[in-house]
Each structure stands twice: as structure tokens, then as C-alpha cells.
Amino acid sequence: MATGLERVGALMAQALPVRPLGRVAALRSGLVAVQGLSQTARLGDLVRLGPPAGGRRAEILRIDEDGRVWVLPDGPPEGLTLGAPVALLGAAVLAPDDSWIGRVIDPYGDPLDERPLLPGGTPRPLRPAPMNPAGRRPLGPRLETGLSIFNTMLPLVQGQRLGLFAGSGVGKSSLLGQLAQGVAADVVVVALVGERGRELRDFVERVLGPAGMAKTVLVAATSDRSAAERRRCAHTAMTVAEHFRDAGRQVLLLVDSVTRLAEAHREIALAAGEPASLRGFPPSTMSVIAGLCERAGPGPRGAAADITAVFTVLVAGADMDEPVADMLRGVLDGHVVLDRAIAERGRFPAVDVLRSVSRALPHCASDAENTLIAEARALMGAYDRAEAMIQAGLYAAGSDPAIDRAIAAWPRLDAFVSRREDQDTRASFLALGACLARNARKRADRGGEG
């Protein structure tokens, strides 16, 4: 944690009395052209439009050869006039501090919970240089999650990056809250990108609750904020997570959602003149998503901590091949699919086990555990393939021994996926083994009767 003197120094650095000054030269399609800053401004720098009191921030998107600097304001440009002053604030940095735990902040590190918040003593760039991949540690041990399905068939390991793919209203936020409270981590960092305003308080008070917030830093940019602020939200959360990782704390990062991050980036890129390509997303979308995801994961070799991350994706109509889902799936260490049909019949979390995968397997489980997982998946797969016939009454018992076993095991396996009372991985595997053992005993009893 930064000392009082370091905090004062950070605040003084933000309040420099002299800054380069330009003037508004043009207003066009949500962008503002500024004259007088082309020799000192850099892409990505922040400026303040208007007077020091009441001005709004903006991000530099383009610098033309004629000396004009084009910026994207953090709000509608209404009220701006030609010739209004524009102060150059410098590079986009953030100074996280340990005292931010338990707080709700905006993408600039300002408090949203109406309490004072001081910055740390060491500013960090929002978009640092990529980590040397050859210098990263391997994935760590399996993490306890408090959820049987993630303790067994879809394990989460230290430093893993997992994708959560879901439509709206299928229990995504509730599952994130359960992971925030159940996963063994020192600090939880949550990014709510483009969420509805009313959901922020609900997530703090009901989903996380006082126990969850006690170890959480929540960064929020609701749907009514500008595209620049929504895009910055995810990078701010990642920067906060890196601060705690570098301090030796195991971090769980939850980003909800990458889809809204991509939509915000699309809005900014198109305004800056980048052409649209696949379904309207510009070519740079992939680099933005990959660059964010690669910052999570195992820490550098010799470090003591990692960032375990869960990134959510909103998939319309369960389309797992839509651009953002396809981009994200290619850079993660596994994906979990939530299915609306499962949610509608009342089973939560609505995980579609057969369409989900954790790339931590088989290495993070023992041979006996992998055998249990393979058997459970085989039974669930057999039932899924025959479900239409079973529900229609067209399947005759005894026609296929594999389907008979699947029908007998299905109710227990389906209930197991929603099991939440297990406290550790061992208990979860014992429960899974009990499901399969009961099925084996029934087969043996029927064989004896024959």
C-alpha cells in the first residue's frame, strides 16, 4: 500500500499547474478537432475539453498531417464551442492502491460509491508492453470453486483464462457472483462493461453481498457511458488486477462482457476512420480482445501470483460462431456454455457440459478422476443423442445398453451439475463417483435377476 507521502505526490502530479493548451477547431460526427497540440500529443493521450472546472475528458484517436488532433469525448459534445480551450493531460495511466479493495470505481479510478478514494503512489500504463511469453510460469494447481461442476468436469486452475458464453437471462451474473465468492483467490476484480445502470447496485448488494465485496474491486462503465469509457473499463480492471498480482496476491478477474467491449471498440474505430469488416467489426477488434486476454494468466517466472480470469460473451441465439465468440474462444484456455433450454427447465447453473471444455484437463486431474469425468461425459452424451426418441416415447428399453445406462444415470448427473454444497474438490469427485456407482449397482442387480 502506498504511503501518505506517495499518495500526495500522485495527486500533485495530476494537478500540474501548467499543461500544453490547444483550441477546438471543428466538431464533426461526435469527434472534436483540436489545433495547437500536434507537436506534443500522442495517440491514446487524454485531453480535457473546456475549462478546468466542468470540462470533460477525451481520448486522442487521430493526428492529421495538417496539425489537427481528433479526439473522442467521454460524453456528447453538446455545449462545446469553436475556440474552447483543450488541455493535454498526458498518457492514460492508473495508480491502483490496496485501499481500493471493497470499493466501486469508474474507468478513471474515480469513486462511484460516493466516498473519497486516493490513488496509489505508482502510476501504471493502461496498455503496457506485452509480457515475454517465454518468461511466463506454467498454469498452477486446481482451484476450489464451491461448485461441483467446476471442481470436476470443468476445472479451473490457477492462471487459467476461461470464457463464459451465454445469452441474456440465463443466470450469467448469478454464476459470476458464485465464482467471486467461491473461488480461492486473495482479491477479486470485476469489470462491468456496458451493463444496465440498475444492475450495478444489484450486483454489489445481492450477487456479491458484503462478504464478496470485502475482497473485491469493482470497475463499472454502464451502458449510458461513452464508448471510450466503456472500452477503457476492461483495461482499467486488468491494470488493477496486475497491481495486486505484482504485489504477490492471487487474483480472480471477472470481465462482463467482452461483447460490449468489442461493440465499444467498433464504435470508436469506425469514428476514427477504420473500415468495417466481419459483421461490422473492424480488423483491429481481434488485437484488442487478444491483447486484453493475454495480460491475464500466469505471472512472469519468479513471481508469486497469477491472474485467473473469466471473460463473458453474449451470444445471440446461442450462435457460438458469431465474431466475438469465435475470436475469444481461440485465445482462451477453455469455454463454458450456458444454455437457455436448461435454464428454462429450472436447473442452475445452466451449464451445457457437452459443449463446454476446460483445457486444464487432463493434466490437472489424476487418472482415477479423469476416468470418472470420461464416464460421466459418455453417459451424458449418450442421453443427449437419444433424448428426442426418449421424450417422444419411441425408445424401447433394452434396445441399446449404453442408452439404458444413460437413462438410469441422467437424473443424478443432471442434479450433480447444479450441486453447490461441496466445499472441496475431493467431496465433489466423491459425489460424482457415487452417481456412477449407483448406476453400476443397478446394472448388476438387473443382471443378477436375469
XYZ file of N, CA, C and O in Angstrom, residues 174-330:
628
model
N -25.464 -14.368 -11.938
C -25.501 -15.165 -10.705
C -24.311 -16.111 -10.628
O -23.708 -16.282 -9.560
N -23.945 -16.719 -11.769
C -22.797 -17.620 -11.783
C -21.512 -16.848 -11.499
O -20.640 -17.334 -10.764
N -21.368 -15.646 -12.056
C -20.191 -14.830 -11.762
C -20.109 -14.524 -10.274
O -19.026 -14.559 -9.679
N -21.252 -14.209 -9.661
C -21.250 -13.944 -8.228
C -20.848 -15.161 -7.416
O -20.110 -15.051 -6.428
N -21.307 -16.343 -7.827
C -20.922 -17.566 -7.122
C -19.431 -17.838 -7.258
O -18.774 -18.267 -6.299
N -18.883 -17.579 -8.439
C -17.445 -17.766 -8.623
C -16.662 -16.747 -7.800
O -15.623 -17.071 -7.214
N -17.148 -15.498 -7.754
C -16.458 -14.467 -6.981
C -16.395 -14.841 -5.513
O -15.392 -14.576 -4.830
N -17.441 -15.468 -5.001
C -17.455 -15.834 -3.588
C -16.796 -17.180 -3.320
O -16.262 -17.403 -2.231
N -16.834 -18.091 -4.319
C -16.369 -19.443 -4.064
C -14.945 -19.739 -4.474
O -14.297 -20.617 -3.890
N -14.417 -19.049 -5.488
C -13.066 -19.359 -5.974
C -12.031 -18.888 -4.953
O -12.122 -17.777 -4.412
N -11.059 -19.734 -4.709
C -9.999 -19.410 -3.747
C -9.057 -18.378 -4.355
O -8.184 -18.711 -5.154
N -9.252 -17.112 -4.006
C -8.411 -16.021 -4.503
C -8.265 -14.979 -3.402
O -9.147 -14.820 -2.555
N -7.127 -14.272 -3.421
C -6.904 -13.220 -2.423
C -7.710 -11.966 -2.731
O -8.227 -11.300 -1.837
N -7.799 -11.618 -4.029
C -8.505 -10.416 -4.461
C -9.334 -10.763 -5.696
O -8.891 -11.521 -6.559
N -10.538 -10.209 -5.767
C -11.404 -10.358 -6.932
C -11.557 -8.982 -7.582
O -11.866 -8.004 -6.892
N -11.325 -8.907 -8.887
C -11.528 -7.664 -9.641
C -12.622 -7.925 -10.662
O -12.527 -8.866 -11.452
N -13.669 -7.111 -10.633
C -14.822 -7.286 -11.519
C -14.930 -6.076 -12.430
O -14.873 -4.933 -11.970
N -15.083 -6.328 -13.732
C -15.322 -5.258 -14.707
C -16.726 -5.427 -15.272
O -17.025 -6.454 -15.883
N -17.594 -4.443 -15.046
C -18.938 -4.439 -15.629
C -18.925 -3.459 -16.793
O -18.982 -2.244 -16.601
N -18.817 -3.999 -18.004
C -18.674 -3.185 -19.210
C -20.037 -3.059 -19.892
O -20.571 -4.052 -20.392
N -20.596 -1.855 -19.902
C -21.845 -1.625 -20.613
C -23.062 -2.253 -19.976
O -24.069 -2.453 -20.649
N -23.003 -2.564 -18.678
C -24.168 -3.131 -18.005
C -25.237 -2.071 -17.779
O -24.957 -0.876 -17.752
N -26.480 -2.532 -17.569
C -27.551 -1.608 -17.226
C -27.282 -0.976 -15.865
O -26.777 -1.634 -14.955
N -27.642 0.298 -15.744
C -27.323 1.032 -14.534
C -27.888 0.415 -13.271
O -27.231 0.380 -12.234
N -29.111 -0.097 -13.332
C -29.724 -0.653 -12.126
C -29.031 -1.929 -11.666
O -29.133 -2.314 -10.507
N -28.324 -2.615 -12.591
C -27.686 -3.875 -12.232
C -26.436 -3.691 -11.394
O -25.997 -4.624 -10.734
N -25.860 -2.481 -11.412
C -24.645 -2.257 -10.635
C -24.921 -2.447 -9.148
O -24.217 -3.212 -8.471
N -25.919 -1.766 -8.642
C -26.229 -1.889 -7.218
C -26.684 -3.303 -6.878
O -26.347 -3.840 -5.819
N -27.461 -3.920 -7.782
C -27.922 -5.281 -7.555
C -26.744 -6.238 -7.476
O -26.723 -7.145 -6.633
N -25.745 -6.048 -8.334
C -24.572 -6.923 -8.319
C -23.785 -6.741 -7.026
O -23.289 -7.715 -6.454
N -23.686 -5.507 -6.545
C -22.934 -5.234 -5.318
C -23.648 -5.794 -4.099
O -23.047 -6.471 -3.259
N -24.953 -5.535 -3.992
C -25.670 -5.852 -2.760
C -26.218 -7.270 -2.723
O -26.219 -7.893 -1.658
N -26.692 -7.774 -3.860
C -27.329 -9.085 -3.835
C -26.413 -10.202 -4.354
O -26.267 -11.242 -3.714
N -25.783 -9.968 -5.528
C -24.963 -11.024 -6.128
C -23.679 -11.246 -5.328
O -23.348 -12.367 -4.961
N -22.946 -10.159 -5.043
C -21.714 -10.292 -4.266
C -21.995 -10.289 -2.773
O -21.518 -11.141 -2.034
N -22.775 -9.321 -2.333
C -23.051 -9.202 -0.908
C -21.850 -8.666 -0.140
O -20.755 -8.510 -0.692
N -22.026 -8.376 1.149
C -20.916 -7.830 1.950
C -19.695 -8.739 1.987
O -18.563 -8.257 1.924
N -19.906 -10.067 2.041
C -18.763 -10.987 2.093
C -17.975 -10.947 0.792
O -16.738 -10.955 0.800
N -18.671 -10.908 -0.346
C -17.980 -10.860 -1.623
C -17.276 -9.536 -1.849
O -16.139 -9.492 -2.340
N -17.921 -8.424 -1.480
C -17.316 -7.108 -1.681
C -16.105 -6.895 -0.790
O -15.259 -6.054 -1.087
N -15.999 -7.636 0.298
C -14.886 -7.446 1.232
C -13.536 -7.737 0.594
O -12.503 -7.272 1.096
N -13.522 -8.482 -0.526
C -12.242 -8.755 -1.195
C -12.288 -8.368 -2.677
O -11.501 -8.875 -3.472
N -13.213 -7.461 -3.033
C -13.460 -7.153 -4.436
C -13.212 -5.685 -4.755
O -13.528 -4.801 -3.963
N -12.635 -5.445 -5.943
C -12.607 -4.113 -6.552
C -13.504 -4.191 -7.775
O -13.286 -5.020 -8.658
N -14.538 -3.340 -7.831
C -15.492 -3.385 -8.929
C -15.330 -2.141 -9.794
O -15.418 -1.019 -9.293
N -15.067 -2.354 -11.082
C -14.910 -1.257 -12.044
C -16.123 -1.282 -12.968
O -16.427 -2.321 -13.564
N -16.815 -0.148 -13.093
C -18.069 -0.140 -13.844
C -18.125 1.019 -14.823
O -17.737 2.143 -14.506
N -18.623 0.725 -16.026
C -18.984 1.744 -17.018
C -20.301 1.287 -17.610
O -20.333 0.355 -18.420
N -21.402 1.880 -17.181
C -22.727 1.426 -17.569
C -23.017 1.768 -19.029
O -22.269 2.489 -19.686
N -24.141 1.247 -19.515
C -24.447 1.349 -20.943
C -24.681 2.781 -21.404
O -24.620 3.051 -22.609
N -24.959 3.696 -20.472
C -25.181 5.085 -20.874
C -23.891 5.900 -20.937
O -23.924 7.089 -21.256
N -22.748 5.274 -20.637
C -21.471 5.972 -20.724
C -20.957 5.928 -22.161
O -21.411 5.144 -22.989
N -19.971 6.763 -22.444
C -19.443 6.844 -23.807
C -18.704 5.566 -24.195
O -18.295 4.769 -23.343
N -18.516 5.398 -25.503
C -17.781 4.223 -25.988
C -16.356 4.205 -25.466
O -15.823 3.145 -25.124
N -15.721 5.371 -25.371
C -14.349 5.432 -24.867
C -14.278 4.958 -23.421
O -13.349 4.240 -23.025
N -15.267 5.337 -22.623
C -15.265 4.942 -21.219
C -15.564 3.453 -21.066
O -14.973 2.774 -20.228
N -16.475 2.933 -21.900
C -16.786 1.505 -21.827
C -15.581 0.663 -22.250
O -15.294 -0.377 -21.643
N -14.875 1.094 -23.287
C -13.681 0.340 -23.700
C -12.596 0.414 -22.644
O -11.893 -0.572 -22.381
N -12.456 1.557 -22.020
C -11.416 1.736 -21.009
C -11.693 0.893 -19.761
O -10.760 0.520 -19.040
N -12.959 0.561 -19.506
C -13.339 -0.154 -18.290
C -12.576 -1.469 -18.142
O -12.034 -1.778 -17.072
N -12.545 -2.264 -19.209
C -11.866 -3.557 -19.136
C -10.368 -3.386 -18.914
O -9.750 -4.142 -18.151
N -9.755 -2.398 -19.553
C -8.320 -2.164 -19.374
C -8.010 -1.665 -17.967
O -6.968 -2.007 -17.391
N -8.906 -0.868 -17.403
C -8.712 -0.421 -16.022
C -8.752 -1.600 -15.061
O -7.902 -1.724 -14.166
N -9.739 -2.485 -15.246
C -9.835 -3.661 -14.377
C -8.595 -4.535 -14.494
O -8.075 -5.048 -13.490
N -8.079 -4.697 -15.720
C -6.877 -5.506 -15.903
C -5.678 -4.852 -15.229
O -4.834 -5.536 -14.624
N -5.581 -3.538 -15.301
C -4.479 -2.825 -14.652
C -4.548 -2.980 -13.138
O -3.524 -3.165 -12.463
N -5.753 -2.909 -12.578
C -5.920 -3.124 -11.135
C -5.509 -4.548 -10.769
O -4.818 -4.784 -9.768
N -5.917 -5.533 -11.596
C -5.550 -6.927 -11.335
C -4.033 -7.114 -11.377
O -3.449 -7.823 -10.549
N -3.371 -6.453 -12.325
C -1.906 -6.568 -12.417
C -1.227 -5.952 -11.202
O -0.180 -6.440 -10.753
N -1.800 -4.884 -10.650
C -1.237 -4.279 -9.444
C -1.209 -5.292 -8.302
O -0.182 -5.454 -7.620
N -2.318 -5.992 -8.088
C -2.371 -6.959 -6.984
C -1.550 -8.201 -7.293
O -0.934 -8.776 -6.393
N -1.510 -8.626 -8.561
C -0.658 -9.766 -8.918
C 0.805 -9.451 -8.638
O 1.537 -10.275 -8.068
N 1.260 -8.263 -9.028
C 2.653 -7.894 -8.806
C 2.979 -7.731 -7.323
O 4.139 -7.782 -6.937
N 1.926 -7.526 -6.508
C 2.124 -7.444 -5.054
C 2.113 -8.825 -4.402
O 2.201 -8.922 -3.180
N 1.993 -9.894 -5.216
C 2.060 -11.247 -4.682
C 0.725 -11.829 -4.270
O 0.686 -12.825 -3.548
N -0.394 -11.264 -4.749
C -1.711 -11.779 -4.385
C -2.340 -12.513 -5.573
O -2.261 -12.057 -6.708
N -2.953 -13.649 -5.264
C -3.672 -14.382 -6.295
C -4.960 -13.631 -6.626
O -5.745 -13.303 -5.750
N -5.177 -13.368 -7.926
C -6.277 -12.520 -8.366
C -7.251 -13.322 -9.224
O -6.842 -14.098 -10.096
N -8.548 -13.126 -8.967
C -9.596 -13.619 -9.845
C -10.190 -12.405 -10.558
O -10.704 -11.487 -9.906
N -10.113 -12.391 -11.890
C -10.632 -11.289 -12.697
C -11.887 -11.757 -13.429
O -11.864 -12.771 -14.128
N -12.987 -11.013 -13.283
C -14.237 -11.308 -13.960
C -14.587 -10.131 -14.860
O -14.778 -9.006 -14.364
N -14.656 -10.357 -16.170
C -14.965 -9.292 -17.134
C -16.304 -9.606 -17.784
O -16.458 -10.622 -18.464
N -17.285 -8.720 -17.597
C -18.630 -8.910 -18.114
C -19.057 -7.633 -18.859
O -19.416 -6.647 -18.218
N -18.983 -7.559 -20.164
C -18.690 -8.673 -21.047
C -17.745 -8.194 -22.154
O -17.671 -7.006 -22.456
N -17.061 -9.166 -22.769
C -16.165 -8.865 -23.879
C -16.960 -8.414 -25.104
O -16.474 -7.628 -25.914
N -18.192 -8.888 -25.231
C -19.031 -8.470 -26.360
C -19.241 -6.959 -26.349
O -19.118 -6.277 -27.366
N -19.557 -6.405 -25.178
C -19.793 -4.965 -25.090
C -18.490 -4.186 -25.239
O -18.484 -3.055 -25.726
N -17.375 -4.779 -24.815
C -16.073 -4.166 -25.078
C -15.840 -4.062 -26.582
O -15.411 -3.018 -27.092
N -16.124 -5.156 -27.311
C -15.928 -5.163 -28.760
C -16.855 -4.163 -29.444
O -16.465 -3.502 -30.416
N -18.080 -4.034 -28.956
C -19.015 -3.077 -29.539
C -18.547 -1.638 -29.309
O -18.666 -0.783 -30.194
N -18.007 -1.369 -28.113
C -17.479 -0.035 -27.844
C -16.275 0.257 -28.733
O -16.138 1.360 -29.279
N -15.400 -0.737 -28.896
C -14.241 -0.539 -29.765
C -14.677 -0.321 -31.212
O -14.080 0.505 -31.927
N -15.698 -1.039 -31.663
C -16.201 -0.860 -33.021
C -16.676 0.581 -33.236
O -16.376 1.198 -34.266
N -17.399 1.111 -32.262
C -17.893 2.483 -32.364
C -16.738 3.476 -32.471
O -16.771 4.406 -33.277
N -15.694 3.255 -31.679
C -14.545 4.160 -31.695
C -13.759 4.019 -32.989
O -13.376 5.011 -33.630
N -13.499 2.767 -33.405
C -12.691 2.529 -34.604
C -13.370 3.073 -35.856
O -12.710 3.653 -36.732
N -14.673 2.905 -35.954
C -15.381 3.428 -37.125
C -15.363 4.952 -37.131
O -15.233 5.578 -38.192
N -15.478 5.568 -35.943
C -15.408 7.027 -35.874
C -14.031 7.529 -36.284
O -13.904 8.623 -36.859
N -13.003 6.726 -36.015
C -11.639 7.124 -36.362
C -11.301 6.854 -37.826
O -10.199 7.185 -38.277
N -12.217 6.228 -38.563
C -11.992 6.006 -39.985
C -11.574 4.605 -40.358
O -11.283 4.337 -41.525
N -11.542 3.661 -39.413
C -11.165 2.287 -39.739
C -12.324 1.604 -40.459
O -13.477 1.734 -40.040
N -12.073 0.864 -41.518
C -13.179 0.230 -42.256
C -13.780 -0.930 -41.474
O -13.101 -1.609 -40.701
N -15.067 -1.157 -41.687
C -15.746 -2.306 -41.079
C -15.458 -3.550 -41.897
O -15.244 -3.486 -43.106
N -15.458 -4.711 -41.227
C -15.232 -5.959 -41.955
C -16.285 -6.971 -41.523
O -17.447 -6.800 -41.826
N -15.907 -7.990 -40.780
C -16.814 -9.073 -40.445
C -17.942 -8.589 -39.545
O -17.714 -8.186 -38.400
N -19.163 -8.608 -40.052
C -20.369 -8.191 -39.343
C -20.211 -6.817 -38.696
O -20.696 -6.560 -37.597
N -19.500 -5.955 -39.387
C -19.359 -4.584 -38.908
C -18.198 -4.350 -37.976
O -17.881 -3.202 -37.659
N -17.529 -5.407 -37.494
C -16.399 -5.229 -36.592
C -15.144 -4.921 -37.406
O -14.854 -5.600 -38.393
N -14.377 -3.905 -37.009
C -13.154 -3.565 -37.742
C -12.062 -4.607 -37.527
O -12.111 -5.377 -36.552
N -11.061 -4.671 -38.380
C -9.998 -5.670 -38.245
C -9.249 -5.604 -36.924
O -8.737 -6.621 -36.449
N -9.172 -4.426 -36.304
C -8.407 -4.290 -35.063
C -9.107 -4.906 -33.851
O -8.514 -4.985 -32.777
N -10.346 -5.358 -34.007
C -11.074 -5.924 -32.863
C -10.346 -7.135 -32.295
O -10.257 -7.308 -31.077
N -9.822 -7.985 -33.152
C -9.131 -9.184 -32.685
C -7.923 -8.830 -31.840
O -7.677 -9.435 -30.790
N -7.156 -7.838 -32.260
C -5.961 -7.476 -31.493
C -6.330 -6.874 -30.140
O -5.626 -7.076 -29.151
N -7.445 -6.149 -30.081
C -7.889 -5.584 -28.799
C -8.286 -6.702 -27.840
O -7.887 -6.710 -26.669
N -9.069 -7.676 -28.329
C -9.508 -8.780 -27.474
C -8.328 -9.644 -27.048
O -8.161 -9.980 -25.872
N -7.482 -10.012 -28.010
C -6.331 -10.861 -27.680
C -5.363 -10.147 -26.748
O -4.820 -10.747 -25.808
N -5.141 -8.844 -26.995
C -4.228 -8.096 -26.139
C -4.702 -8.034 -24.710
O -3.903 -8.133 -23.763
N -6.019 -7.893 -24.499
C -6.565 -7.869 -23.145
C -6.437 -9.236 -22.485
O -5.974 -9.347 -21.344
N -6.827 -10.288 -23.197
C -6.805 -11.628 -22.611
C -5.398 -12.086 -22.277
O -5.170 -12.760 -21.260
N -4.420 -11.749 -23.122
C -3.052 -12.199 -22.881
C -2.428 -11.548 -21.651
O -1.446 -12.061 -21.110
N -2.973 -10.437 -21.204
C -2.449 -9.815 -19.982
C -2.812 -10.619 -18.742
O -2.142 -10.521 -17.707
N -3.894 -11.398 -18.827
C -4.249 -12.294 -17.728
C -3.445 -13.580 -17.849
O -2.673 -13.770 -18.785
N -3.635 -14.479 -16.907
C -2.951 -15.761 -16.952
C -1.800 -15.840 -15.970
O -1.691 -15.030 -15.039
N -0.912 -16.813 -16.169
C 0.220 -16.973 -15.246
C 1.116 -15.743 -15.245
O 1.324 -15.103 -16.275
N 1.652 -15.419 -14.069
C 2.561 -14.298 -13.959
C 3.937 -14.630 -14.504
O 4.200 -15.758 -14.939
N 4.838 -13.649 -14.506
C 6.192 -13.904 -15.000
C 6.929 -14.901 -14.121
O 6.647 -15.036 -12.929
N 7.875 -15.605 -14.734
C 8.650 -16.600 -13.996
C 9.365 -15.927 -12.819
O 9.961 -14.867 -12.967
N 9.250 -16.536 -11.678
C 9.827 -15.967 -10.470
C 8.841 -15.178 -9.645
O 9.104 -14.870 -8.472
N 7.680 -14.841 -10.226
C 6.644 -14.126 -9.479
C 5.901 -15.108 -8.580
O 5.992 -16.325 -8.737
N 5.123 -14.547 -7.660
C 4.447 -15.393 -6.679
C 2.949 -15.504 -6.921
O 2.259 -16.161 -6.150
N 2.426 -14.854 -7.955
C 0.979 -14.832 -8.130
C 0.607 -14.791 -9.608
O 1.447 -14.535 -10.475
N -0.686 -15.037 -9.872
C -1.215 -15.083 -11.230
C -2.561 -14.363 -11.269
O -3.143 -14.030 -10.232
N -3.071 -14.168 -12.491
C -4.411 -13.634 -12.690
C -5.249 -14.729 -13.343
O -5.033 -15.087 -14.505
N -6.162 -15.298 -12.585
C -7.120 -16.254 -13.120
C -8.326 -15.456 -13.603
O -8.879 -14.655 -12.852
N -8.728 -15.650 -14.861
C -9.724 -14.751 -15.453
C -10.899 -15.512 -16.046
O -10.742 -16.602 -16.599
N -12.082 -14.909 -15.907
C -13.293 -15.401 -16.565
C -13.845 -14.247 -17.403
O -14.166 -13.186 -16.863
N -13.932 -14.466 -18.719
C -14.441 -13.454 -19.647
C -15.798 -13.925 -20.169
O -15.907 -15.046 -20.670
N -16.812 -13.087 -20.061
C -18.128 -13.477 -20.554
C -18.359 -12.942 -21.960
O -17.823 -11.901 -22.347
N -19.167 -13.691 -22.718
C -19.534 -13.311 -24.087
C -21.041 -13.465 -24.226
O -21.611 -14.505 -23.851
N -21.711 -12.439 -24.735
C -23.142 -12.508 -25.005
C -23.338 -13.092 -26.403
O -22.924 -12.490 -27.394
N -23.939 -14.270 -26.472
C -24.146 -14.920 -27.766
C -25.631 -14.867 -28.094
O -26.457 -15.444 -27.393
N -25.970 -14.156 -29.129
C -27.362 -14.022 -29.541
C -27.827 -15.308 -30.223
O -27.182 -15.791 -31.152
N -28.943 -15.863 -29.736
C -29.478 -17.069 -30.358
C -28.558 -18.268 -30.261
O -28.588 -19.145 -31.122
N -27.712 -18.306 -29.207
C -26.783 -19.425 -28.994
C -25.832 -19.618 -30.167
O -25.377 -20.728 -30.448
N -25.504 -18.531 -30.864
C -24.605 -18.600 -32.018
C -23.160 -18.545 -31.539
O -22.594 -17.480 -31.331
N -22.545 -19.718 -31.381
C -21.175 -19.789 -30.890
C -20.159 -19.410 -31.966
O -18.969 -19.320 -31.690
N -20.613 -19.207 -33.200
C -19.709 -18.848 -34.279
C -19.769 -17.369 -34.639
O -19.183 -16.955 -35.639
N -20.499 -16.569 -33.849
C -20.513 -15.137 -34.141
C -19.116 -14.564 -33.870
O -18.325 -15.164 -33.134
N -18.759 -13.417 -34.462
C -17.352 -12.983 -34.492
C -16.671 -12.886 -33.131
O -15.562 -13.392 -32.957
N -17.301 -12.245 -32.153
C -16.635 -12.053 -30.864
C -16.419 -13.386 -30.166
O -15.343 -13.657 -29.607
N -17.435 -14.252 -30.186
C -17.293 -15.574 -29.566
C -16.179 -16.365 -30.232
O -15.374 -17.028 -29.564
N -16.109 -16.304 -31.556
C -15.087 -17.048 -32.283
C -13.700 -16.508 -31.980
O -12.736 -17.267 -31.800
N -13.575 -15.181 -31.910
C -12.281 -14.576 -31.580
C -11.826 -14.994 -30.187
O -10.673 -15.382 -29.973
N -12.730 -14.903 -29.217
C -12.351 -15.157 -27.829
C -12.030 -16.622 -27.594
O -11.084 -16.953 -26.870
N -12.790 -17.502 -28.210
C -12.571 -18.930 -28.000
C -11.178 -19.349 -28.418
O -10.590 -20.281 -27.854
N -10.618 -18.647 -29.403
C -9.301 -19.027 -29.903
C -8.144 -18.614 -29.025
O -7.025 -19.096 -29.229
